[in-house]
Coordinates of C-alpha atoms in Angstrom, one line a residue:
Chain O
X1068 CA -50.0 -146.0 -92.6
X1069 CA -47.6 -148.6 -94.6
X1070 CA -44.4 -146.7 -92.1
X1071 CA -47.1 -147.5 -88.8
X1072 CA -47.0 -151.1 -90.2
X1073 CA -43.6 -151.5 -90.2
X1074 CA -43.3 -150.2 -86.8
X1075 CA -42.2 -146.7 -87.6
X1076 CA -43.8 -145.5 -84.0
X1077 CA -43.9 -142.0 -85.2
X1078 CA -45.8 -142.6 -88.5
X1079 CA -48.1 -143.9 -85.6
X1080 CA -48.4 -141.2 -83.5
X1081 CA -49.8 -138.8 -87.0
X1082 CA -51.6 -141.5 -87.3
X1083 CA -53.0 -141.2 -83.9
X1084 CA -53.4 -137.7 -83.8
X1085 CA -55.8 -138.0 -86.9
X1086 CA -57.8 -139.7 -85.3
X1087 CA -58.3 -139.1 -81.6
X1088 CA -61.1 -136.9 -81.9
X1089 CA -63.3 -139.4 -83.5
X1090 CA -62.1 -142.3 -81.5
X1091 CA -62.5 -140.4 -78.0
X1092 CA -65.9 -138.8 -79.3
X1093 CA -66.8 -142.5 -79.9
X1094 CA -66.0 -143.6 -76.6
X1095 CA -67.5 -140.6 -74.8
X1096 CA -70.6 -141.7 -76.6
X1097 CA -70.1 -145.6 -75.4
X1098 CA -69.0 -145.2 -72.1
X1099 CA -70.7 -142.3 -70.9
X1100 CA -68.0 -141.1 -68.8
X1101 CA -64.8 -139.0 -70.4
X1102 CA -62.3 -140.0 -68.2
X1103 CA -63.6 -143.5 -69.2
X1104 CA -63.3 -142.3 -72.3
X1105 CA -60.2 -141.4 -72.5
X1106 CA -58.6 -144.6 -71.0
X1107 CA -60.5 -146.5 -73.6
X1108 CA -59.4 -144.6 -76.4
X1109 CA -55.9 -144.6 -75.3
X1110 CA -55.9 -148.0 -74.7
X1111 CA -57.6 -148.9 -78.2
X1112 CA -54.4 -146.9 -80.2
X1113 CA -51.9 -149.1 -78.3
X1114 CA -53.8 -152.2 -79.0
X1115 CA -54.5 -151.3 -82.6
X1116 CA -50.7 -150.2 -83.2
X1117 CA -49.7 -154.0 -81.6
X1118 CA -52.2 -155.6 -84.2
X1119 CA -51.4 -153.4 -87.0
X1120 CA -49.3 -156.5 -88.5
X1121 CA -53.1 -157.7 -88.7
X1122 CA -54.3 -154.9 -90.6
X1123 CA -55.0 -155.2 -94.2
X1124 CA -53.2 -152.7 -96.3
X1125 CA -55.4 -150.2 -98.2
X1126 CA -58.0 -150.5 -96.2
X1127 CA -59.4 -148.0 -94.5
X1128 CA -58.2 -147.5 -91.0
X1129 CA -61.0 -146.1 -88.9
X1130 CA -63.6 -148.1 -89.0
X1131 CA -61.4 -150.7 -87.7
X1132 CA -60.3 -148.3 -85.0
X1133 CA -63.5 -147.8 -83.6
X1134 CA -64.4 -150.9 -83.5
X1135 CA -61.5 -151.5 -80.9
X1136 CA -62.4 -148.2 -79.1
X1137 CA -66.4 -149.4 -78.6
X1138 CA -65.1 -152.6 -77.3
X1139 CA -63.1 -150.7 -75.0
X1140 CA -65.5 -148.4 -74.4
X1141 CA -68.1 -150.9 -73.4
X1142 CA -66.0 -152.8 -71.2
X1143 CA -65.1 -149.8 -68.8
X1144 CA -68.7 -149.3 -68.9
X1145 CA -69.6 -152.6 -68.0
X1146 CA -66.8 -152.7 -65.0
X1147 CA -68.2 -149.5 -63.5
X1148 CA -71.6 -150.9 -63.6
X1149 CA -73.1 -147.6 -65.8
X1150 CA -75.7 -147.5 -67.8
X1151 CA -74.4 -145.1 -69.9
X1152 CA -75.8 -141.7 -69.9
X1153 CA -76.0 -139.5 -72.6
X1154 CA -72.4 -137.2 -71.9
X1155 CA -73.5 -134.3 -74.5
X1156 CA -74.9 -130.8 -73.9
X1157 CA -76.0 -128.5 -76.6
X1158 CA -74.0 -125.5 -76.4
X1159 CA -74.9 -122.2 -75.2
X1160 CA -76.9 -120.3 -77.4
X1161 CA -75.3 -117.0 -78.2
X1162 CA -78.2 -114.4 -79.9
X1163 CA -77.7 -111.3 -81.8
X1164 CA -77.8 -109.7 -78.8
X1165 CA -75.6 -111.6 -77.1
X1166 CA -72.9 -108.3 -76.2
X1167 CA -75.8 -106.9 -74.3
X1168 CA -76.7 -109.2 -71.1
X1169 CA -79.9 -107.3 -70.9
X1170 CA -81.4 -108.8 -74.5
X1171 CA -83.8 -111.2 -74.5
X1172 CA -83.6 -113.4 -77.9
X1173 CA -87.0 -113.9 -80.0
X1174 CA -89.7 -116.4 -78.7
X1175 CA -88.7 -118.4 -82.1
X1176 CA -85.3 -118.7 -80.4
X1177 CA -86.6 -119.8 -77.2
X1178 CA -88.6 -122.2 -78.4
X1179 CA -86.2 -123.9 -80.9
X1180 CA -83.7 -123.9 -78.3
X1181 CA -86.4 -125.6 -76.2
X1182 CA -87.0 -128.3 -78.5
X1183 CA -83.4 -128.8 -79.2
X1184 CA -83.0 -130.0 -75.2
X1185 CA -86.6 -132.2 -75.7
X1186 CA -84.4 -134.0 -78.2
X1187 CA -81.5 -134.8 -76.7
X1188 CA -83.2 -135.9 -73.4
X1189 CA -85.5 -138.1 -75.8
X1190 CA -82.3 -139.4 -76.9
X1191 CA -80.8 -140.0 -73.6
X1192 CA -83.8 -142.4 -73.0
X1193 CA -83.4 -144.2 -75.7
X1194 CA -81.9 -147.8 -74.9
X1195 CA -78.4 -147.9 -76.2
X1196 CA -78.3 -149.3 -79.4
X1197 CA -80.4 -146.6 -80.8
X1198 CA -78.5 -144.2 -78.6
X1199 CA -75.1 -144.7 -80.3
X1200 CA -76.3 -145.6 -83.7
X1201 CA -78.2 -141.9 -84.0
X1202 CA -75.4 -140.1 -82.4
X1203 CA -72.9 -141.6 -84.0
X1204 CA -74.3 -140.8 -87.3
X1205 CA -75.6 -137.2 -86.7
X1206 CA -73.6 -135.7 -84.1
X1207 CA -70.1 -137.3 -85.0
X1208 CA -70.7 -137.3 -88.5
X1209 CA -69.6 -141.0 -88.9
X1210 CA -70.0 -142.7 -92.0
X1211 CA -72.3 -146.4 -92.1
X1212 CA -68.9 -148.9 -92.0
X1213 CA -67.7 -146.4 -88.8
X1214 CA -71.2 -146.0 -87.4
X1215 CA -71.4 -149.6 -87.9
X1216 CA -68.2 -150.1 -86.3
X1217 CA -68.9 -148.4 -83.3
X1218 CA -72.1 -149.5 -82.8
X1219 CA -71.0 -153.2 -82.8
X1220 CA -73.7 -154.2 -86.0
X1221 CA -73.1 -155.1 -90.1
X1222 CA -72.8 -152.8 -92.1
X1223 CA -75.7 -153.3 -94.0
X1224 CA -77.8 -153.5 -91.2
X1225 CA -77.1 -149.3 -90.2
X1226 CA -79.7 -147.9 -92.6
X1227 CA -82.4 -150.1 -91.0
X1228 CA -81.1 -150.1 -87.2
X1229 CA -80.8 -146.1 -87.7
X1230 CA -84.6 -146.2 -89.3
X1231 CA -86.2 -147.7 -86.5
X1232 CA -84.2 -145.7 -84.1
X1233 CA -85.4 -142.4 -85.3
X1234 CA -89.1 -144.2 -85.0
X1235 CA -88.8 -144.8 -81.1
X1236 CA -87.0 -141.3 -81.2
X1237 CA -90.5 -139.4 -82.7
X1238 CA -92.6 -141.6 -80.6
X1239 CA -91.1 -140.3 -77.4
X1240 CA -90.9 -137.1 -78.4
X1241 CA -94.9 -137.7 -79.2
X1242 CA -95.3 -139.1 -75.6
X1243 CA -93.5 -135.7 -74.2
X1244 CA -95.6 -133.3 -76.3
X1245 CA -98.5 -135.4 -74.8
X1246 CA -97.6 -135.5 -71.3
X1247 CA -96.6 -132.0 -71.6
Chain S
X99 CA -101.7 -134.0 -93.8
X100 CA -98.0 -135.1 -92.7
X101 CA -97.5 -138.8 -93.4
X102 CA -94.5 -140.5 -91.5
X103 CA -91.6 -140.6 -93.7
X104 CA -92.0 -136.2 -93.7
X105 CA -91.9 -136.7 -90.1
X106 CA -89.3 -138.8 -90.1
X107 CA -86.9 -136.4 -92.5
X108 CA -87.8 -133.4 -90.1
X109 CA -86.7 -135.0 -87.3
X110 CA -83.8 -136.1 -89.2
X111 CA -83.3 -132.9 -90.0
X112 CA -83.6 -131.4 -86.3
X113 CA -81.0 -134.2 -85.3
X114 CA -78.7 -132.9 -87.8
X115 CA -79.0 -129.3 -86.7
X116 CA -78.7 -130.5 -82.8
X117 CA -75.4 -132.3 -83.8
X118 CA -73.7 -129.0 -85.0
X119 CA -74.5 -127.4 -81.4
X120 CA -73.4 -130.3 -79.5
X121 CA -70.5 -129.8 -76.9
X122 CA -68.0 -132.3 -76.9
X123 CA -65.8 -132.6 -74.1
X124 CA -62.3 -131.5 -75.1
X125 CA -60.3 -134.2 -77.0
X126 CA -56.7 -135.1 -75.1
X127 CA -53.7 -135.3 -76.3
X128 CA -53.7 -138.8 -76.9
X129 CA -50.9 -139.6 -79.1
X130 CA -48.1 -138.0 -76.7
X131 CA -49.3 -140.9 -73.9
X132 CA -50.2 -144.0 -76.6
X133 CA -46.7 -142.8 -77.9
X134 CA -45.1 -143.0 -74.4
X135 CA -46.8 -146.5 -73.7
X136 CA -45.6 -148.2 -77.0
X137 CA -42.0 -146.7 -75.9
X138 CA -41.9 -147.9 -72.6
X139 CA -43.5 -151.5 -73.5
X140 CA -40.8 -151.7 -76.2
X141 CA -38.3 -150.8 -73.8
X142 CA -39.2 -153.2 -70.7
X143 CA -39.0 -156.0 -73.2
X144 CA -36.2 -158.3 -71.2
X145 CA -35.1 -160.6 -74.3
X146 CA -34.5 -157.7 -76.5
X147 CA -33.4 -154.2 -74.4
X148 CA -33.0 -151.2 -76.6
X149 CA -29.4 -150.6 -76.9
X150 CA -28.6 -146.9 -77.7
X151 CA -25.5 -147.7 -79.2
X152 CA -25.2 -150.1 -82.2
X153 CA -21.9 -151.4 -80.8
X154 CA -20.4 -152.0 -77.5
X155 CA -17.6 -149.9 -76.4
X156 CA -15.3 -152.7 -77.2
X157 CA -16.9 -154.0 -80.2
X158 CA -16.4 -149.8 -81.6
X159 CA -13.2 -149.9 -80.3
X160 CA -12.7 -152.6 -82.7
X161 CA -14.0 -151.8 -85.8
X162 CA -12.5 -148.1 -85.5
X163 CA -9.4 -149.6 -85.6
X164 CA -10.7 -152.0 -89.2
X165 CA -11.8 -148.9 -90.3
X166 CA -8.6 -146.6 -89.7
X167 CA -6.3 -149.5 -90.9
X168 CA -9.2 -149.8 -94.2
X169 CA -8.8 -145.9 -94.5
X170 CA -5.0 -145.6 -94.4
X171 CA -4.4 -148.7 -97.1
X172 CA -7.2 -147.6 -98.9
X173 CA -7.3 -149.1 -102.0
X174 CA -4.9 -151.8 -101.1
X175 CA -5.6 -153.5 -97.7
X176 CA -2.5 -155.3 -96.7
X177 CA -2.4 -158.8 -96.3
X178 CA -3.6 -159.4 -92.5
X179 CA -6.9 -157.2 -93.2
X180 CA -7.8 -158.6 -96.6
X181 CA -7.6 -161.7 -95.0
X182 CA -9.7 -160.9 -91.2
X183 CA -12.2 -159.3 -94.0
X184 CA -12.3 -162.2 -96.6
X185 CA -12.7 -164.6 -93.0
X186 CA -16.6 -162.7 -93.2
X187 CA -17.1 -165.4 -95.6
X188 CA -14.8 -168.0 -95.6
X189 CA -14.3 -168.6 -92.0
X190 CA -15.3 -172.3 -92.3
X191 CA -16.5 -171.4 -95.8
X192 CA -18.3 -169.0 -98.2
X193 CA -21.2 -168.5 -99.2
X194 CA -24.9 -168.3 -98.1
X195 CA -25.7 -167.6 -94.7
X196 CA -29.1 -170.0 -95.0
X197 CA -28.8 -174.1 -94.7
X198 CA -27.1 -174.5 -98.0
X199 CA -29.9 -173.6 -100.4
X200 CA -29.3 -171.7 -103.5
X201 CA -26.8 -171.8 -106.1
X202 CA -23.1 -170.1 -105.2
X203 CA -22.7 -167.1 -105.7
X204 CA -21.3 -165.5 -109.1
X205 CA -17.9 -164.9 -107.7
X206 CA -17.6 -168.5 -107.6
X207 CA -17.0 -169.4 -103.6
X208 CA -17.6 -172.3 -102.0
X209 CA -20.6 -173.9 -100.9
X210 CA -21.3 -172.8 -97.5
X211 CA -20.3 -174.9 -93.8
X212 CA -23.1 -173.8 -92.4
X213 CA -21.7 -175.0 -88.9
X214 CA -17.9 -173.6 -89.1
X215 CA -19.6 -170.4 -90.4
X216 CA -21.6 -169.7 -87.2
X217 CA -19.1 -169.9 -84.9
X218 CA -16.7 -167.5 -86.7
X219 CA -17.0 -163.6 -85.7
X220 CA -16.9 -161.0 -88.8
X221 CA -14.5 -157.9 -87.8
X222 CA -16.5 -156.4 -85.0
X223 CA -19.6 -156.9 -86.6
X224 CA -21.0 -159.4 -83.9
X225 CA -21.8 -162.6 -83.8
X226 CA -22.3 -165.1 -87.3
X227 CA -26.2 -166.5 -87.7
X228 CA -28.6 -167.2 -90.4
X229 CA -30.8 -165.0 -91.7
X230 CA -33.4 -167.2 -90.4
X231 CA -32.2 -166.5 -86.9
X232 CA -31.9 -163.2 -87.2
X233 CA -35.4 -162.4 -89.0
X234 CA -37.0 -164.9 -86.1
X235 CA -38.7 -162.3 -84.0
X236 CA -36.6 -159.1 -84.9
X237 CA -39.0 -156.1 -84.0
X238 CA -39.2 -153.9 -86.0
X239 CA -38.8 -156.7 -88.7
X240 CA -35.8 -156.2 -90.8
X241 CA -35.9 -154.9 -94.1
X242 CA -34.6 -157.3 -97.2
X243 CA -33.9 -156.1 -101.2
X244 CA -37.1 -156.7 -102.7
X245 CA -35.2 -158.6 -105.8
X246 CA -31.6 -158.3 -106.7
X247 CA -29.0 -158.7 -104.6
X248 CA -31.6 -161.0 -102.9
X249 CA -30.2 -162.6 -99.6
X250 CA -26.9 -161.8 -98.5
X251 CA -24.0 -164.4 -98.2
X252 CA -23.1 -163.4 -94.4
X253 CA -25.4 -162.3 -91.6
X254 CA -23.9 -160.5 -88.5
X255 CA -25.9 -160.1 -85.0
X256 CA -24.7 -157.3 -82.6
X257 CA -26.2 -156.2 -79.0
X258 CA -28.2 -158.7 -78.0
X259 CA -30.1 -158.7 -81.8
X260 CA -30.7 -154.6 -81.8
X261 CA -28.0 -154.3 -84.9
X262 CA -27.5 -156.5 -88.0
X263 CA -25.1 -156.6 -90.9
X264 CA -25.8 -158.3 -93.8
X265 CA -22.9 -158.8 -96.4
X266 CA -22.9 -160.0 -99.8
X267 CA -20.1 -160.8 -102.4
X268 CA -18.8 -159.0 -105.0
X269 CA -20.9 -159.6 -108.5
X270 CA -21.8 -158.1 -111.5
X271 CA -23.9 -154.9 -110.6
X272 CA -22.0 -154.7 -106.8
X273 CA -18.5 -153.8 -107.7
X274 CA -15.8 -155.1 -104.7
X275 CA -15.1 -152.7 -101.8
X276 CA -11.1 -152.3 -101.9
X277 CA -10.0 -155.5 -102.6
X278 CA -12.4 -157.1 -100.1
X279 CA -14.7 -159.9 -102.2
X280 CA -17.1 -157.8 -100.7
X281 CA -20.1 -156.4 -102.8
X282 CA -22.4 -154.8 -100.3
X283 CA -22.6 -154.4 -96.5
X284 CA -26.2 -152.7 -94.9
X285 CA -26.4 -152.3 -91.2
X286 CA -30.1 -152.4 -89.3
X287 CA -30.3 -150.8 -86.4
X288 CA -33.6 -150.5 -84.2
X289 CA -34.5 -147.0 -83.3
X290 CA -33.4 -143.9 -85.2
X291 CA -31.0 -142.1 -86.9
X292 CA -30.0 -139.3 -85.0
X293 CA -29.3 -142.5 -82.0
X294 CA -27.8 -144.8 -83.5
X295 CA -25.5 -143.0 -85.9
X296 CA -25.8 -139.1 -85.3
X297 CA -25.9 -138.6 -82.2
X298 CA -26.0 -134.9 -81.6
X299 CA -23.2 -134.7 -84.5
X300 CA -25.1 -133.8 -87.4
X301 CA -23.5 -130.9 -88.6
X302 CA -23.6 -129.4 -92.6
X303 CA -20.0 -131.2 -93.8
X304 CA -18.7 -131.3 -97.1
X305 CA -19.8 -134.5 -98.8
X306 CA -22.6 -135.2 -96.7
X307 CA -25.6 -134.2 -98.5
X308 CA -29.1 -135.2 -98.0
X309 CA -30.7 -137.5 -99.8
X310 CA -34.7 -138.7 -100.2
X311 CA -35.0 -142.4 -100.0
X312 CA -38.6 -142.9 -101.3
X313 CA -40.5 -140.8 -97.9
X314 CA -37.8 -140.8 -95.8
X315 CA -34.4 -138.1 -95.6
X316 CA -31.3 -140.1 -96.2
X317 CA -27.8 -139.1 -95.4
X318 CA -25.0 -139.5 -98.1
X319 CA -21.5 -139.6 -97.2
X320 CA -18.6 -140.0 -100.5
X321 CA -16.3 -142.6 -99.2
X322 CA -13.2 -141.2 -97.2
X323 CA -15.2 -138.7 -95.8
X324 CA -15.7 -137.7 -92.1
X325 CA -16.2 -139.6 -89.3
X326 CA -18.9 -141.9 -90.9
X327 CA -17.0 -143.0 -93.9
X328 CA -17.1 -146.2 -95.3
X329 CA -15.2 -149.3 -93.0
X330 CA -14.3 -151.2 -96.3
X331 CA -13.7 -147.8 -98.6
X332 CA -17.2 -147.8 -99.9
X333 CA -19.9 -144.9 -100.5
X334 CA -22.3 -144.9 -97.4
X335 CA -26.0 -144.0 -97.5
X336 CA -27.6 -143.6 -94.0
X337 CA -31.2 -143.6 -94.0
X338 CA -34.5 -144.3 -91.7
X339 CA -37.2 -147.0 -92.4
X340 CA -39.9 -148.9 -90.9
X341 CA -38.5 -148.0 -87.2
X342 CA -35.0 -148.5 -88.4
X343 CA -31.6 -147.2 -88.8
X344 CA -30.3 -148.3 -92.1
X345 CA -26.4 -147.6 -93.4
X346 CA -25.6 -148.6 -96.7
X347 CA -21.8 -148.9 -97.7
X348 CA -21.0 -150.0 -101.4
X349 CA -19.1 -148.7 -104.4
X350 CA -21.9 -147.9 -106.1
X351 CA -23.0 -144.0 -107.4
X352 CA -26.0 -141.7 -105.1
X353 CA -28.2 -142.6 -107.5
X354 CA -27.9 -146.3 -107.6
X355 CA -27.2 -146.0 -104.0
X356 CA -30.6 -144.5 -103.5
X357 CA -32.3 -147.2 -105.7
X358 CA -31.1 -149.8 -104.0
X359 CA -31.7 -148.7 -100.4
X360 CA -35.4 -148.3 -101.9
X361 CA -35.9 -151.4 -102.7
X362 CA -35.6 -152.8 -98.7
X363 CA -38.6 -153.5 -97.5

């Protein structure tokens, strides 16, 4: 980080490769689009590496980061006039069986795999705020000052945005299993 | 019967089982094009173009020829080169490149015409200007001893503010390079090593071993030795920092050498 600083531009680009996954994760998450996505997140590095002068030394880096990638993020969003969708699938489930096409998995497969699509098209109706704050938190495994970061809030205010969110989460789920 | 807060933590617990199965779209290779884009906006900046070389074809012609006539007298400079290499400081006076401030140095010159001073070329080294002027926008910024020997006495700008020399007397600590009042000369350079000094020539030579200078590989080349030997007899350390190309020439040991160097920042 201190060679970045000083303008060593390939202390930035290990710098960059550390954290790319997170940042364009973040923005796939933001923007809803992965070509989006990837411009942001592009764009946030080169922005971040012209304010690094700005950047307090020893602190840590990627909270900071994301903050500049959500930003980015949101404004592609906003330009293309998208409410962002929820970009994720859950991947293929692969059974036991899974070398012999002609297997079916148990029923408690089926129905956990079921429940696992309920969720994430509960999710995807959540309004954004509570969109990113969950995701960010459970499916990029983002810590409260990067959750926080990315989701545009306090920190201190995650515990409680993320609280409510899950609320409105189990309430839709509850107005599925009714309808359903 | 299941109050909230257990339905809460199972659903908590089903969001952090969904997150292990998420897809994620493939991350790109990111740092290959933000890489690319910080190049080529440093490169299309018109006030300061990257300059491959650190000197001009005529400006190298120049100092090979201080540096052949340096090696051949070696340690005795004759009388026209001690004095082209004393004019680095006394060319309308000695002494600090800033406006006058701070006390002379311990060698004893003379308080410093700042105006005479910037109008007189060192040998090849570019043009004379304060340290003020050449810190003023320098990108990367340059590097300065944290501490001793503090700020040098001379400051040298070459292509178009890509390559600057600082020199400092002779004092206790920087013994003289051959006869030259001279105690110390680093050379920053904006890119790398391999451009601005190497060049496709790196080669294992006698004398030019590699050196660590705090993170960064350093190059040290015995005076008198190879093509990157010292211009005024010294011991040269070539290193990388902070987007720079650093060389070093004093009489000083490696290891004091190395110190030294670490101290820029």
């Amino acid at each position: 980080m201190e060679r970045a600083r000083r303008g060593d531009a390939r202390a930035y680009g290990e710098l960059v490769r550390a954290h790319q996954e997170a940042a364009f994760r973040t923005a796939c998450l933001v923007s809803g689009d992965a070509s989006d996505a990837e411009d942001a997140a592009q764009e946030a590095f080169v922005k971040a590496y012209r304010a690094l002068g700005r950047f307090r030394a020893g602190a840590p880096f990627r909270p900071w980061l994301l903050s500049i990638v959500a930003n980015e993020a949101r404004n592609r969003r906003k330009a293309a006039g998208r409410r962002a969708g929820l970009a994720l699938r859950v991947a293929a489930e692969t059974s036991r069986g899974g070398e012999n096409p002609g297997f079916s998995p148990p029923e408690s497969a089926v129905v956990a795999a079921e429940r696992r699509e309920e969720l994430l098209a509960a999710l995807g109706g959540l309004g954004d705020a509570d969109r990113i704050v969950i995701s960010c938190r459970y499916f990029l495994g983002l810590s409260e000052a990067e959750t926080a970061a990315a989701a545009g809030c306090a920190r201190g205010t995650v515990k409680s945005r993320l609280s409510r969110a899950i609320g409105r989460l189990r309430e839709r789920m509850r107005e599925g299993e009714s309808a359903g | 019967m299941p109050d909230r807060r257990d339905n809460e933590r199972e659903l908590e617990s089903e969001l952090q089982d969904l997150g292990s199965r998420v897809e994620h779209p493939p991350t790109p290779d990111l740092a290959g094009a933000v890489r690319s884009r910080i190049e080529a906006e440093e490169g299309a900046r018109p006030a300061r173009p990257r300059i491959r070389r650190p000197l001009s074809p005529a400006l190298r012609g120049a100092a090979a020829a201080a540096m052949l006539v340096l090696l051949v007298s070696v340690p005795a400079l004759s009388p026209e080169m001690r004095g082209a290499v004393t004019g680095w400081f006394e060319a309308g006076g000695g002494g600090s490149a800033e406006s006058g401030a701070g006390g002379a140095p311990e060698s004893g010159g003379a308080a410093p015409d700042v105006e005479t001073e910037r109008q007189a070329p060192g040998a090849g080294l570019g043009e004379r200007v304060t340290l003020r002027e050449a810190s003023a926008g320098a990108e990367p910024p340059l590097l300065l001893p944290e501490g001793a020997p503090g700020e040098p006495e001379a400051v040298y700008e070459a292509g178009s503010g890509d390559e600057v020399t600082l020199v400092y007397r002779a004092r206790r600590g920087l013994p003289e390079l051959s006869d030259t009042g001279i105690g110390l000369i680093i050379t920053e350079t904006s890119g790398d090593l391999e451009t601005a000094y190497l060049d496709g020539e790196l080669r294992p030579e006698a004398g030019r071993a590699r050196v660590r200078v705090d993170d960064d590989i350093g190059y040290w080349i015995p005076a008198g030795e190879g093509s990157l030997a010292g211009r005024a007899g010294g011991n040269v350390l070539l290193w990388e920092r902070g987007g720079r190309a650093l060389r070093m020439e004093a009489d000083l040991p490696k290891q004091e050498s190395v110190r030294l160097a670490d101290s820029l920042r």
